[in-house]
Amino acid sequence: MAAERPIDRLLAIMARLRDPQGGCEWDLEQTFATIAPYTVEEAYEVADAIERNDLTDLRDELGDLLFQVVFHARMAQEQGAFGFDDVADAISEKMIRRHPHVFGAEAQRTAAQQTQAWELIKAEERAGRGRNESLLDDVPSGLPALTRAVKLSRRAATVGFVWPTIGEVVAKLDEEVGELKVEIAADDREKARAELGDVLFVVANIARTLDIDPEDALRATNAKFARRFRHIESELKARGKTPDQSDLAEMDALWDAAKAAERAAAAE
């Protein structure tokens, strides 16, 4: 098991786990499809560690995510498709190709210029692979819906299919909310579902226009909600109550108190 480099040791561990002679039965049963949800979960745990600014956890979660890459590469190697070194070589070549201003002779770019150039290079790569039926073909369907909405609208924006100003995007949001209200009033759940999707897609467009990650923004709001609700629970407990023994008016007042305390602390 001893090896020169940590990555070599990890690859050896993965090979041992997948060895039909004495490996781990659970690991041997896995496929790309069964491991994929764990891969997504580990990526979210990396994001969570970053959100909490916990670098110790980040180190561990990055290791877990790396293990997922090693796992997939090992299964592919067993099928004669590719191995870990092929994965590393492919991403190295891609990064060199997509940064000609660093690894080639092109002039330096600003971050905004690089974002635009990145999309153009990706378009050329898609065309080279024969994937040119739609500009949207390689936007992964498995992404979180809000993230995919941003990527879809960003891709469409590269060819001018975009609202020119943030004001027009916000106006579209008002329009979609109005249509949602109509379906809610009509008690048409299916049409309301469709209109809610339209609202969320426009919200994603606002995020793209403002260069804000909507998933990050929503995570922050989720954390804020959880923090303030825990304050409500704590205050009710001090009063000898639980939330189900309270009412909306009391809990709303405690929510406002928590909000005011946060604002006062931020102003200090």
PDB file of C-alpha atoms in Angstrom:
ATOM      1  CA  MET A   1       0.000   0.000   0.000  1.00  0.00           C
ATOM      2  CA  ALA A   2       2.962   2.314   0.477  1.00  0.00           C
ATOM      3  CA  ALA A   3       3.498   4.525  -2.574  1.00  0.00           C
ATOM      4  CA  GLU A   4       5.531   7.556  -3.587  1.00  0.00           C
ATOM      5  CA  ARG A   5       2.671   9.968  -4.043  1.00  0.00           C
ATOM      6  CA  PRO A   6      -0.626  10.267  -2.143  1.00  0.00           C
ATOM      7  CA  ILE A   7      -2.596   9.960  -5.387  1.00  0.00           C
ATOM      8  CA  ASP A   8      -0.825   6.678  -6.183  1.00  0.00           C
ATOM      9  CA  ARG A   9      -1.795   5.379  -2.746  1.00  0.00           C
ATOM     10  CA  LEU A  10      -5.417   6.405  -3.300  1.00  0.00           C
ATOM     11  CA  LEU A  11      -5.499   4.699  -6.697  1.00  0.00           C
ATOM     12  CA  ALA A  12      -4.080   1.536  -5.113  1.00  0.00           C
ATOM     13  CA  ILE A  13      -6.735   1.633  -2.373  1.00  0.00           C
ATOM     14  CA  MET A  14      -9.475   1.970  -5.002  1.00  0.00           C
ATOM     15  CA  ALA A  15      -8.063  -0.945  -6.992  1.00  0.00           C
ATOM     16  CA  ARG A  16      -7.998  -3.076  -3.843  1.00  0.00           C
ATOM     17  CA  LEU A  17     -11.590  -2.204  -2.975  1.00  0.00           C
ATOM     18  CA  ARG A  18     -12.706  -3.243  -6.473  1.00  0.00           C
ATOM     19  CA  ASP A  19     -10.608  -6.427  -6.552  1.00  0.00           C
ATOM     20  CA  PRO A  20     -12.945  -9.416  -7.123  1.00  0.00           C
ATOM     21  CA  GLN A  21     -10.577 -11.468  -4.991  1.00  0.00           C
ATOM     22  CA  GLY A  22     -11.010 -10.105  -1.464  1.00  0.00           C
ATOM     23  CA  GLY A  23     -12.269  -6.616  -2.262  1.00  0.00           C
ATOM     24  CA  CYS A  24     -15.277  -4.900  -0.688  1.00  0.00           C
ATOM     25  CA  GLU A  25     -18.609  -6.384  -1.760  1.00  0.00           C
ATOM     26  CA  TRP A  26     -20.331  -2.991  -1.625  1.00  0.00           C
ATOM     27  CA  ASP A  27     -17.716  -1.301  -3.798  1.00  0.00           C
ATOM     28  CA  LEU A  28     -17.795  -4.202  -6.262  1.00  0.00           C
ATOM     29  CA  GLU A  29     -21.561  -3.872  -6.685  1.00  0.00           C
ATOM     30  CA  GLN A  30     -21.425  -0.203  -7.669  1.00  0.00           C
ATOM     31  CA  THR A  31     -21.881   1.218 -11.177  1.00  0.00           C
ATOM     32  CA  PHE A  32     -21.539   4.699 -12.674  1.00  0.00           C
ATOM     33  CA  ALA A  33     -25.271   5.197 -12.103  1.00  0.00           C
ATOM     34  CA  THR A  34     -25.270   4.120  -8.451  1.00  0.00           C
ATOM     35  CA  ILE A  35     -22.191   6.203  -7.607  1.00  0.00           C
ATOM     36  CA  ALA A  36     -23.374   9.357  -9.405  1.00  0.00           C
ATOM     37  CA  PRO A  37     -25.662  10.530  -6.545  1.00  0.00           C
ATOM     38  CA  TYR A  38     -22.748  10.267  -4.111  1.00  0.00           C
ATOM     39  CA  THR A  39     -20.607  12.330  -6.480  1.00  0.00           C
ATOM     40  CA  VAL A  40     -23.223  15.088  -6.521  1.00  0.00           C
ATOM     41  CA  GLU A  41     -23.616  14.893  -2.735  1.00  0.00           C
ATOM     42  CA  GLU A  42     -19.868  15.238  -2.176  1.00  0.00           C
ATOM     43  CA  ALA A  43     -19.753  18.305  -4.423  1.00  0.00           C
ATOM     44  CA  TYR A  44     -22.466  19.911  -2.285  1.00  0.00           C
ATOM     45  CA  GLU A  45     -20.525  19.066   0.872  1.00  0.00           C
ATOM     46  CA  VAL A  46     -17.498  20.836  -0.594  1.00  0.00           C
ATOM     47  CA  ALA A  47     -19.688  23.896  -1.212  1.00  0.00           C
ATOM     48  CA  ASP A  48     -21.041  23.667   2.351  1.00  0.00           C
ATOM     49  CA  ALA A  49     -17.528  23.650   3.848  1.00  0.00           C
ATOM     50  CA  ILE A  50     -16.664  26.713   1.771  1.00  0.00           C
ATOM     51  CA  GLU A  51     -19.864  28.429   2.895  1.00  0.00           C
ATOM     52  CA  ARG A  52     -18.890  27.777   6.526  1.00  0.00           C
ATOM     53  CA  ASN A  53     -15.285  28.829   5.862  1.00  0.00           C
ATOM     54  CA  ASP A  54     -14.143  25.586   7.504  1.00  0.00           C
ATOM     55  CA  LEU A  55     -10.843  24.772   5.820  1.00  0.00           C
ATOM     56  CA  THR A  56     -10.338  21.564   7.785  1.00  0.00           C
ATOM     57  CA  ASP A  57     -13.668  20.252   6.563  1.00  0.00           C
ATOM     58  CA  LEU A  58     -12.885  21.572   3.091  1.00  0.00           C
ATOM     59  CA  ARG A  59      -9.721  19.469   2.982  1.00  0.00           C
ATOM     60  CA  ASP A  60     -11.680  16.367   3.971  1.00  0.00           C
ATOM     61  CA  GLU A  61     -14.582  17.052   1.608  1.00  0.00           C
ATOM     62  CA  LEU A  62     -12.225  17.666  -1.313  1.00  0.00           C
ATOM     63  CA  GLY A  63     -10.713  14.273  -0.520  1.00  0.00           C
ATOM     64  CA  ASP A  64     -14.167  12.699  -0.615  1.00  0.00           C
ATOM     65  CA  LEU A  65     -14.842  14.359  -3.967  1.00  0.00           C
ATOM     66  CA  LEU A  66     -11.480  13.225  -5.338  1.00  0.00           C
ATOM     67  CA  PHE A  67     -12.330   9.684  -4.257  1.00  0.00           C
ATOM     68  CA  GLN A  68     -15.466   9.899  -6.404  1.00  0.00           C
ATOM     69  CA  VAL A  69     -13.343  10.785  -9.441  1.00  0.00           C
ATOM     70  CA  VAL A  70     -11.011   7.886  -8.656  1.00  0.00           C
ATOM     71  CA  PHE A  71     -14.011   5.542  -8.255  1.00  0.00           C
ATOM     72  CA  HIS A  72     -15.490   6.451 -11.646  1.00  0.00           C
ATOM     73  CA  ALA A  73     -12.078   6.254 -13.329  1.00  0.00           C
ATOM     74  CA  ARG A  74     -11.450   2.812 -11.851  1.00  0.00           C
ATOM     75  CA  MET A  75     -14.776   1.455 -13.124  1.00  0.00           C
ATOM     76  CA  ALA A  76     -14.024   2.883 -16.579  1.00  0.00           C
ATOM     77  CA  GLN A  77     -10.563   1.327 -16.516  1.00  0.00           C
ATOM     78  CA  GLU A  78     -12.076  -2.071 -15.719  1.00  0.00           C
ATOM     79  CA  GLN A  79     -14.193  -1.719 -18.872  1.00  0.00           C
ATOM     80  CA  GLY A  80     -11.170  -0.741 -20.961  1.00  0.00           C
ATOM     81  CA  ALA A  81     -12.551   2.754 -21.582  1.00  0.00           C
ATOM     82  CA  PHE A  82     -10.106   5.068 -19.787  1.00  0.00           C
ATOM     83  CA  GLY A  83      -8.190   5.417 -16.538  1.00  0.00           C
ATOM     84  CA  PHE A  84      -7.371   8.105 -14.015  1.00  0.00           C
ATOM     85  CA  ASP A  85      -4.324   9.302 -15.963  1.00  0.00           C
ATOM     86  CA  ASP A  86      -6.529   9.780 -19.034  1.00  0.00           C
ATOM     87  CA  VAL A  87      -8.908  11.920 -16.964  1.00  0.00           C
ATOM     88  CA  ALA A  88      -6.013  14.051 -15.701  1.00  0.00           C
ATOM     89  CA  ASP A  89      -4.511  14.359 -19.194  1.00  0.00           C
ATOM     90  CA  ALA A  90      -7.883  15.353 -20.699  1.00  0.00           C
ATOM     91  CA  ILE A  91      -8.489  18.167 -18.209  1.00  0.00           C
ATOM     92  CA  SER A  92      -4.892  19.375 -18.535  1.00  0.00           C
ATOM     93  CA  GLU A  93      -5.222  19.598 -22.318  1.00  0.00           C
ATOM     94  CA  LYS A  94      -8.577  21.339 -21.984  1.00  0.00           C
ATOM     95  CA  MET A  95      -7.227  23.966 -19.570  1.00  0.00           C
ATOM     96  CA  ILE A  96      -4.253  24.699 -21.833  1.00  0.00           C
ATOM     97  CA  ARG A  97      -6.533  24.941 -24.865  1.00  0.00           C
ATOM     98  CA  ARG A  98      -8.967  27.282 -23.089  1.00  0.00           C
ATOM     99  CA  HIS A  99      -6.228  29.599 -21.768  1.00  0.00           C
ATOM    100  CA  PRO A 100      -4.250  30.601 -24.847  1.00  0.00           C
ATOM    101  CA  HIS A 101      -3.470  33.941 -23.187  1.00  0.00           C
ATOM    102  CA  VAL A 102      -1.574  32.052 -20.461  1.00  0.00           C
ATOM    103  CA  PHE A 103      -0.114  29.048 -22.274  1.00  0.00           C
ATOM    104  CA  GLY A 104       0.008  30.498 -25.804  1.00  0.00           C
ATOM    105  CA  ALA A 105       0.892  33.709 -27.585  1.00  0.00           C
ATOM    106  CA  GLU A 106      -2.411  35.577 -27.209  1.00  0.00           C
ATOM    107  CA  ALA A 107      -2.599  38.856 -25.304  1.00  0.00           C
ATOM    108  CA  GLN A 108      -3.679  38.887 -21.673  1.00  0.00           C
ATOM    109  CA  ARG A 109      -7.410  39.005 -21.024  1.00  0.00           C
ATOM    110  CA  THR A 110      -9.579  40.521 -18.339  1.00  0.00           C
ATOM    111  CA  ALA A 111     -11.846  38.171 -16.388  1.00  0.00           C
ATOM    112  CA  ALA A 112     -14.823  39.322 -18.498  1.00  0.00           C
ATOM    113  CA  GLN A 113     -12.927  38.750 -21.756  1.00  0.00           C
ATOM    114  CA  GLN A 114     -11.898  35.278 -20.581  1.00  0.00           C
ATOM    115  CA  THR A 115     -15.514  34.367 -19.778  1.00  0.00           C
ATOM    116  CA  GLN A 116     -16.547  35.359 -23.294  1.00  0.00           C
ATOM    117  CA  ALA A 117     -13.580  33.600 -24.896  1.00  0.00           C
ATOM    118  CA  TRP A 118     -14.269  30.480 -22.819  1.00  0.00           C
ATOM    119  CA  GLU A 119     -17.754  30.173 -24.295  1.00  0.00           C
ATOM    120  CA  LEU A 120     -16.416  30.686 -27.831  1.00  0.00           C
ATOM    121  CA  ILE A 121     -13.771  27.998 -27.340  1.00  0.00           C
ATOM    122  CA  LYS A 122     -16.381  25.620 -25.936  1.00  0.00           C
ATOM    123  CA  ALA A 123     -18.548  26.287 -29.009  1.00  0.00           C
ATOM    124  CA  GLU A 124     -15.613  25.412 -31.257  1.00  0.00           C
ATOM    125  CA  GLU A 125     -15.036  22.220 -29.261  1.00  0.00           C
ATOM    126  CA  ARG A 126     -18.699  21.250 -29.609  1.00  0.00           C
ATOM    127  CA  ALA A 127     -18.562  21.833 -33.354  1.00  0.00           C
ATOM    128  CA  GLY A 128     -15.407  19.730 -33.576  1.00  0.00           C
ATOM    129  CA  ARG A 129     -17.170  16.857 -31.824  1.00  0.00           C
ATOM    130  CA  GLY A 130     -20.147  17.136 -34.167  1.00  0.00           C
ATOM    131  CA  ARG A 131     -22.370  18.442 -31.380  1.00  0.00           C
ATOM    132  CA  ASN A 132     -23.728  21.421 -33.213  1.00  0.00           C
ATOM    133  CA  GLU A 133     -27.457  20.707 -33.432  1.00  0.00           C
ATOM    134  CA  SER A 134     -28.265  23.165 -30.653  1.00  0.00           C
ATOM    135  CA  LEU A 135     -26.325  25.727 -28.700  1.00  0.00           C
ATOM    136  CA  LEU A 136     -27.854  24.207 -25.575  1.00  0.00           C
ATOM    137  CA  ASP A 137     -27.039  20.546 -26.225  1.00  0.00           C
ATOM    138  CA  ASP A 138     -24.245  20.139 -23.686  1.00  0.00           C
ATOM    139  CA  VAL A 139     -25.800  22.045 -20.777  1.00  0.00           C
ATOM    140  CA  PRO A 140     -26.152  19.100 -18.359  1.00  0.00           C
ATOM    141  CA  SER A 141     -29.732  18.177 -17.520  1.00  0.00           C
ATOM    142  CA  GLY A 142     -28.644  16.874 -14.109  1.00  0.00           C
ATOM    143  CA  LEU A 143     -27.634  20.292 -12.775  1.00  0.00           C
ATOM    144  CA  PRO A 144     -29.704  21.925 -10.033  1.00  0.00           C
ATOM    145  CA  ALA A 145     -32.586  23.589 -11.864  1.00  0.00           C
ATOM    146  CA  LEU A 146     -31.645  27.171 -10.959  1.00  0.00           C
ATOM    147  CA  THR A 147     -28.032  26.629 -11.959  1.00  0.00           C
ATOM    148  CA  ARG A 148     -29.098  25.067 -15.257  1.00  0.00           C
ATOM    149  CA  ALA A 149     -31.461  27.984 -15.912  1.00  0.00           C
ATOM    150  CA  VAL A 150     -28.545  30.402 -15.524  1.00  0.00           C
ATOM    151  CA  LYS A 151     -26.379  28.334 -17.866  1.00  0.00           C
ATOM    152  CA  LEU A 152     -29.140  28.023 -20.464  1.00  0.00           C
ATOM    153  CA  SER A 153     -29.825  31.750 -20.452  1.00  0.00           C
ATOM    154  CA  ARG A 154     -26.098  32.561 -20.479  1.00  0.00           C
ATOM    155  CA  ARG A 155     -25.574  30.302 -23.485  1.00  0.00           C
ATOM    156  CA  ALA A 156     -28.503  31.930 -25.319  1.00  0.00           C
ATOM    157  CA  ALA A 157     -27.129  35.366 -24.436  1.00  0.00           C
ATOM    158  CA  THR A 158     -23.950  34.631 -26.403  1.00  0.00           C
ATOM    159  CA  VAL A 159     -25.965  34.923 -29.623  1.00  0.00           C
ATOM    160  CA  GLY A 160     -27.965  37.975 -28.522  1.00  0.00           C
ATOM    161  CA  PHE A 161     -31.072  36.223 -27.167  1.00  0.00           C
ATOM    162  CA  VAL A 162     -31.151  38.285 -23.990  1.00  0.00           C
ATOM    163  CA  TRP A 163     -32.968  41.195 -22.411  1.00  0.00           C
ATOM    164  CA  PRO A 164     -30.679  44.226 -22.902  1.00  0.00           C
ATOM    165  CA  THR A 165     -31.093  45.756 -19.428  1.00  0.00           C
ATOM    166  CA  ILE A 166     -31.701  44.596 -15.875  1.00  0.00           C
ATOM    167  CA  GLY A 167     -34.803  46.808 -15.827  1.00  0.00           C
ATOM    168  CA  GLU A 168     -36.365  44.791 -18.618  1.00  0.00           C
ATOM    169  CA  VAL A 169     -35.600  41.534 -16.789  1.00  0.00           C
ATOM    170  CA  VAL A 170     -37.222  42.844 -13.613  1.00  0.00           C
ATOM    171  CA  ALA A 171     -40.235  43.998 -15.633  1.00  0.00           C
ATOM    172  CA  LYS A 172     -40.514  40.462 -17.010  1.00  0.00           C
ATOM    173  CA  LEU A 173     -40.470  39.146 -13.448  1.00  0.00           C
ATOM    174  CA  ASP A 174     -43.387  41.430 -12.556  1.00  0.00           C
ATOM    175  CA  GLU A 175     -45.247  40.115 -15.622  1.00  0.00           C
ATOM    176  CA  GLU A 176     -44.654  36.476 -14.696  1.00  0.00           C
ATOM    177  CA  VAL A 177     -45.659  37.027 -11.059  1.00  0.00           C
ATOM    178  CA  GLY A 178     -48.886  38.598 -12.334  1.00  0.00           C
ATOM    179  CA  GLU A 179     -49.592  35.513 -14.453  1.00  0.00           C
ATOM    180  CA  LEU A 180     -48.868  33.280 -11.456  1.00  0.00           C
ATOM    181  CA  LYS A 181     -51.373  35.259  -9.359  1.00  0.00           C
ATOM    182  CA  VAL A 182     -54.041  34.724 -12.015  1.00  0.00           C
ATOM    183  CA  GLU A 183     -53.614  30.937 -11.914  1.00  0.00           C
ATOM    184  CA  ILE A 184     -53.539  30.885  -8.119  1.00  0.00           C
ATOM    185  CA  ALA A 185     -56.800  32.840  -8.054  1.00  0.00           C
ATOM    186  CA  ALA A 186     -58.259  30.373 -10.567  1.00  0.00           C
ATOM    187  CA  ASP A 187     -57.124  27.502  -8.327  1.00  0.00           C
ATOM    188  CA  ASP A 188     -55.460  25.830 -11.316  1.00  0.00           C
ATOM    189  CA  ARG A 189     -52.553  23.942  -9.728  1.00  0.00           C
ATOM    190  CA  GLU A 190     -51.029  22.692 -12.991  1.00  0.00           C
ATOM    191  CA  LYS A 191     -50.997  26.112 -14.656  1.00  0.00           C
ATOM    192  CA  ALA A 192     -49.715  27.663 -11.433  1.00  0.00           C
ATOM    193  CA  ARG A 193     -46.866  25.146 -11.478  1.00  0.00           C
ATOM    194  CA  ALA A 194     -45.942  26.206 -15.019  1.00  0.00           C
ATOM    195  CA  GLU A 195     -46.126  29.901 -14.134  1.00  0.00           C
ATOM    196  CA  LEU A 196     -44.006  29.347 -11.018  1.00  0.00           C
ATOM    197  CA  GLY A 197     -41.387  27.748 -13.257  1.00  0.00           C
ATOM    198  CA  ASP A 198     -41.475  30.866 -15.463  1.00  0.00           C
ATOM    199  CA  VAL A 199     -41.006  33.072 -12.393  1.00  0.00           C
ATOM    200  CA  LEU A 200     -38.009  31.050 -11.253  1.00  0.00           C
ATOM    201  CA  PHE A 201     -36.464  31.126 -14.737  1.00  0.00           C
ATOM    202  CA  VAL A 202     -36.686  34.920 -14.804  1.00  0.00           C
ATOM    203  CA  VAL A 203     -35.164  35.017 -11.304  1.00  0.00           C
ATOM    204  CA  ALA A 204     -32.283  32.962 -12.713  1.00  0.00           C
ATOM    205  CA  ASN A 205     -31.948  35.533 -15.506  1.00  0.00           C
ATOM    206  CA  ILE A 206     -31.767  38.319 -12.937  1.00  0.00           C
ATOM    207  CA  ALA A 207     -29.017  36.382 -11.157  1.00  0.00           C
ATOM    208  CA  ARG A 208     -27.118  35.948 -14.430  1.00  0.00           C
ATOM    209  CA  THR A 209     -27.510  39.640 -15.314  1.00  0.00           C
ATOM    210  CA  LEU A 210     -26.228  40.698 -11.879  1.00  0.00           C
ATOM    211  CA  ASP A 211     -23.493  38.017 -11.960  1.00  0.00           C
ATOM    212  CA  ILE A 212     -24.865  36.429  -8.775  1.00  0.00           C
ATOM    213  CA  ASP A 213     -24.939  32.680  -8.217  1.00  0.00           C
ATOM    214  CA  PRO A 214     -28.615  31.998  -7.370  1.00  0.00           C
ATOM    215  CA  GLU A 215     -27.748  28.770  -5.561  1.00  0.00           C
ATOM    216  CA  ASP A 216     -25.295  30.679  -3.375  1.00  0.00           C
ATOM    217  CA  ALA A 217     -27.850  33.437  -2.745  1.00  0.00           C
ATOM    218  CA  LEU A 218     -30.520  30.902  -1.798  1.00  0.00           C
ATOM    219  CA  ARG A 219     -28.113  28.977   0.448  1.00  0.00           C
ATOM    220  CA  ALA A 220     -27.424  32.221   2.325  1.00  0.00           C
ATOM    221  CA  THR A 221     -31.152  32.861   2.715  1.00  0.00           C
ATOM    222  CA  ASN A 222     -31.718  29.265   3.855  1.00  0.00           C
ATOM    223  CA  ALA A 223     -29.038  29.741   6.504  1.00  0.00           C
ATOM    224  CA  LYS A 224     -30.625  33.029   7.566  1.00  0.00           C
ATOM    225  CA  PHE A 225     -34.047  31.441   7.838  1.00  0.00           C
ATOM    226  CA  ALA A 226     -32.692  28.536   9.899  1.00  0.00           C
ATOM    227  CA  ARG A 227     -30.802  30.917  12.193  1.00  0.00           C
ATOM    228  CA  ARG A 228     -33.849  33.089  12.862  1.00  0.00           C
ATOM    229  CA  PHE A 229     -36.182  30.125  13.313  1.00  0.00           C
ATOM    230  CA  ARG A 230     -33.797  28.628  15.856  1.00  0.00           C
ATOM    231  CA  HIS A 231     -33.971  31.963  17.685  1.00  0.00           C
ATOM    232  CA  ILE A 232     -37.753  31.608  17.766  1.00  0.00           C
ATOM    233  CA  GLU A 233     -37.429  28.078  19.163  1.00  0.00           C
ATOM    234  CA  SER A 234     -34.916  29.216  21.776  1.00  0.00           C
ATOM    235  CA  GLU A 235     -37.050  32.135  22.950  1.00  0.00           C
ATOM    236  CA  LEU A 236     -40.179  29.989  23.107  1.00  0.00           C
ATOM    237  CA  LYS A 237     -38.294  27.358  25.100  1.00  0.00           C
ATOM    238  CA  ALA A 238     -37.327  30.075  27.604  1.00  0.00           C
ATOM    239  CA  ARG A 239     -41.033  30.781  27.930  1.00  0.00           C
ATOM    240  CA  GLY A 240     -41.779  27.112  28.514  1.00  0.00           C
ATOM    241  CA  LYS A 241     -43.287  26.643  25.070  1.00  0.00           C
ATOM    242  CA  THR A 242     -42.720  24.832  21.806  1.00  0.00           C
ATOM    243  CA  PRO A 243     -43.571  26.307  18.387  1.00  0.00           C
ATOM    244  CA  ASP A 244     -46.733  24.224  18.089  1.00  0.00           C
ATOM    245  CA  GLN A 245     -47.891  25.727  21.398  1.00  0.00           C
ATOM    246  CA  SER A 246     -47.374  29.248  20.055  1.00  0.00           C
ATOM    247  CA  ASP A 247     -49.163  31.166  17.291  1.00  0.00           C
ATOM    248  CA  LEU A 248     -48.094  33.074  14.198  1.00  0.00           C
ATOM    249  CA  ALA A 249     -48.310  36.496  15.873  1.00  0.00           C
ATOM    250  CA  GLU A 250     -45.947  35.489  18.696  1.00  0.00           C
ATOM    251  CA  MET A 251     -43.501  33.730  16.392  1.00  0.00           C
ATOM    252  CA  ASP A 252     -43.566  36.618  13.909  1.00  0.00           C
ATOM    253  CA  ALA A 253     -42.696  39.055  16.703  1.00  0.00           C
ATOM    254  CA  LEU A 254     -39.752  36.858  17.716  1.00  0.00           C
ATOM    255  CA  TRP A 255     -38.673  36.676  14.064  1.00  0.00           C
ATOM    256  CA  ASP A 256     -38.679  40.478  13.860  1.00  0.00           C
ATOM    257  CA  ALA A 257     -36.634  40.635  17.070  1.00  0.00           C
ATOM    258  CA  ALA A 258     -34.056  38.249  15.628  1.00  0.00           C
ATOM    259  CA  LYS A 259     -33.928  40.296  12.434  1.00  0.00           C
ATOM    260  CA  ALA A 260     -33.450  43.544  14.366  1.00  0.00           C
ATOM    261  CA  ALA A 261     -30.675  41.981  16.487  1.00  0.00           C
ATOM    262  CA  GLU A 262     -28.832  40.852  13.347  1.00  0.00           C
ATOM    263  CA  ARG A 263     -29.073  44.317  11.826  1.00  0.00           C
ATOM    264  CA  ALA A 264     -27.813  45.940  15.019  1.00  0.00           C
ATOM    265  CA  ALA A 265     -24.861  43.521  15.169  1.00  0.00           C
ATOM    266  CA  ALA A 266     -24.024  44.197  11.505  1.00  0.00           C
ATOM    267  CA  ALA A 267     -24.047  47.954  12.139  1.00  0.00           C
ATOM    268  CA  GLU A 268     -21.523  47.724  14.974  1.00  0.00           C
TER     269      GLU A 268
END
